[in-house]
XYZ file of C-alpha atoms in Angstrom:
178
model
C 6.882 -135.172 8.111
C 7.755 -137.956 10.747
C 10.943 -136.993 10.902
C 11.917 -134.628 14.217
C 11.094 -136.482 16.784
C 12.298 -137.072 20.111
C 15.258 -139.830 20.694
C 14.083 -142.250 22.035
C 18.275 -143.182 22.341
C 20.367 -146.432 22.765
C 18.824 -148.844 25.232
C 20.706 -151.897 26.600
C 17.417 -154.540 26.523
C 19.016 -157.091 29.218
C 17.264 -154.753 31.542
C 13.727 -155.998 29.483
C 13.630 -159.173 29.135
C 15.539 -162.723 30.236
C 18.028 -164.061 27.899
C 17.339 -167.584 26.547
C 21.077 -168.660 26.936
C 23.624 -167.460 29.054
C 25.130 -163.649 28.104
C 27.579 -163.417 25.946
C 30.283 -160.374 25.852
C 27.391 -158.824 23.098
C 24.947 -155.756 24.153
C 21.302 -156.097 22.624
C 20.162 -152.873 21.238
C 17.591 -151.121 20.053
C 17.382 -147.253 18.525
C 14.998 -145.223 16.493
C 15.115 -143.212 13.474
C 13.779 -140.003 14.778
C 16.932 -138.265 14.842
C 20.436 -138.261 13.758
C 23.173 -140.431 16.811
C 26.410 -141.744 16.236
C 26.803 -145.534 15.035
C 28.356 -147.443 17.793
C 30.828 -149.899 16.968
C 30.545 -153.671 17.910
C 33.209 -156.058 18.690
C 31.212 -159.062 17.219
C 32.406 -162.532 18.772
C 33.047 -164.898 16.363
C 31.415 -163.364 13.133
C 29.381 -165.054 10.932
C 29.251 -163.987 7.171
C 25.464 -161.471 7.111
C 23.106 -164.816 6.682
C 19.575 -163.726 5.914
C 16.789 -164.738 8.446
C 13.411 -164.182 6.812
C 11.924 -166.540 8.513
C 11.872 -163.640 11.908
C 11.488 -161.447 9.996
C 7.565 -162.597 8.629
C 7.415 -163.165 12.189
C 8.355 -160.150 13.150
C 6.243 -158.184 11.018
C 3.209 -160.563 11.924
C 4.297 -159.416 15.560
C 3.749 -155.593 14.713
C 0.264 -156.932 12.851
C -0.541 -157.828 15.897
C 0.243 -155.399 17.811
C -1.989 -153.122 15.585
C -4.868 -155.492 15.990
C -5.195 -155.463 19.381
C -5.371 -151.827 19.253
C -7.752 -151.285 16.732
C -4.935 -149.716 14.051
C -5.503 -150.999 10.610
C -2.213 -153.991 9.713
C 0.793 -153.101 7.160
C 0.968 -154.354 3.835
C 4.247 -155.912 3.206
C 6.093 -153.619 0.361
C 8.780 -154.855 -1.689
C 10.663 -151.707 -2.176
C 10.592 -150.965 1.952
C 11.798 -154.887 2.324
C 14.728 -153.999 0.283
C 15.522 -151.206 2.085
C 15.392 -152.652 5.160
C 16.974 -155.482 4.124
C 19.785 -153.425 2.871
C 20.641 -151.259 6.433
C 20.626 -154.502 8.201
C 23.784 -156.243 5.891
C 25.198 -152.961 5.873
C 25.389 -153.260 9.871
C 25.953 -156.264 10.105
C 29.149 -156.835 7.539
C 30.465 -153.195 8.923
C 30.067 -153.967 12.280
C 27.615 -151.309 13.081
C 25.206 -150.345 14.878
C 22.651 -146.622 14.733
C 20.816 -145.231 11.883
C 23.663 -142.952 10.715
C 26.108 -144.833 9.263
C 30.564 -144.435 10.061
C 30.771 -141.911 7.245
C 27.331 -139.963 8.837
C 24.481 -141.304 6.188
C 21.694 -141.022 7.837
C 17.896 -142.340 7.790
C 17.324 -139.060 5.582
C 19.995 -139.510 3.154
C 19.157 -142.914 2.702
C 14.595 -142.440 1.717
C 15.764 -139.260 -0.161
C 18.884 -141.506 -1.779
C 16.986 -144.201 -3.104
C 14.096 -142.115 -3.928
C 11.226 -142.282 -1.316
C 8.356 -140.803 -2.275
C 6.948 -139.208 0.980
C 8.786 -137.889 4.605
C 6.912 -139.799 6.715
C 8.930 -142.460 7.801
C 10.045 -144.005 10.522
C 12.962 -146.937 11.450
C 13.217 -149.109 14.073
C 16.528 -151.340 14.432
C 17.783 -153.839 17.242
C 20.397 -155.544 18.316
C 19.138 -158.755 19.841
C 18.846 -162.634 21.179
C 15.863 -163.129 18.152
C 12.962 -162.018 17.335
C 10.589 -162.878 20.448
C 13.148 -160.411 22.474
C 13.525 -157.751 19.640
C 9.021 -157.336 19.077
C 9.401 -156.939 22.689
C 12.016 -154.468 22.741
C 10.030 -152.549 20.573
C 7.237 -152.708 22.185
C 8.831 -151.589 25.783
C 10.774 -148.758 24.454
C 7.577 -145.780 23.895
C 9.490 -144.261 20.634
C 9.903 -147.788 19.133
C 6.078 -148.819 20.192
C 4.901 -145.384 18.355
C 5.984 -146.451 15.032
C 5.110 -149.537 15.292
C 1.135 -148.505 16.135
C 0.863 -144.912 14.578
C -1.191 -145.214 12.056
C -0.547 -143.030 9.430
C 1.786 -146.361 8.181
C 0.315 -148.418 5.698
C 3.386 -150.112 4.895
C 6.397 -152.344 6.689
C 9.539 -153.740 5.355
C 11.761 -155.914 7.653
C 14.960 -157.120 7.101
C 16.582 -159.367 9.511
C 20.271 -160.650 8.970
C 21.750 -162.648 12.022
C 26.245 -162.634 11.967
C 26.045 -165.688 15.052
C 23.727 -167.300 17.164
C 21.730 -164.384 19.254
C 23.533 -162.031 17.930
C 21.176 -160.766 15.245
C 20.317 -157.262 13.135
C 16.547 -156.380 13.265
C 15.336 -153.670 10.387
C 11.550 -152.471 10.528
C 10.916 -149.063 8.006
C 7.236 -148.378 8.098
C 5.668 -145.768 6.153
C 2.783 -144.428 4.377
C-alpha cells in the first residue's frame, strides 16, 4: 500500500528555482499525497477561467519518463482514466482557488480513489502550483518524496492534468499507479 508514508509538506519553490519573470503575489507550491493535509486557500491575482494546457501535460510526462529512463527505470504509460482523474483534480483546485490533496470539504486523495473505484491502492499523486512546466518538474525532482513518486519502479501508469488560471499561475497534477 503506497499511502501512509511521510508528508512532504508544502514547499515554497522560490528557493528551488529562479522565476522566468518578476514575481507576483502568488506563492509557488508543491505537495505529494502521502498523508492528508489541510488545503491552502490561494488568493489568485487576476484569475481567468481555468484552461487546459495539454502541451504542458505532454511535456511533463516526457520529463518524468526521461528521469526514469536515465535511472534505468521503465517509462510510464499514459492512462486515460488516470488522465481524467488528474485533470479533474487540477480543475477543481483551479475553480475553487485552493491547493492541496484534501479539498476544503475534507475529501482526500484516498477518498477520490475510492469514489473513482480505482482498482489498486498502490497510487500516488504530486501536485504543484508553479510558473511553468519546467519549474514544476524541477520542484518535483528537487523534493525527495516527490522524486520518489516519479521514480518508483512499481508504478506503470501516469496521468497528468495541467490547468492554468493566468500567467505564471498553473496547477500541475501527476497521478501514478500500477
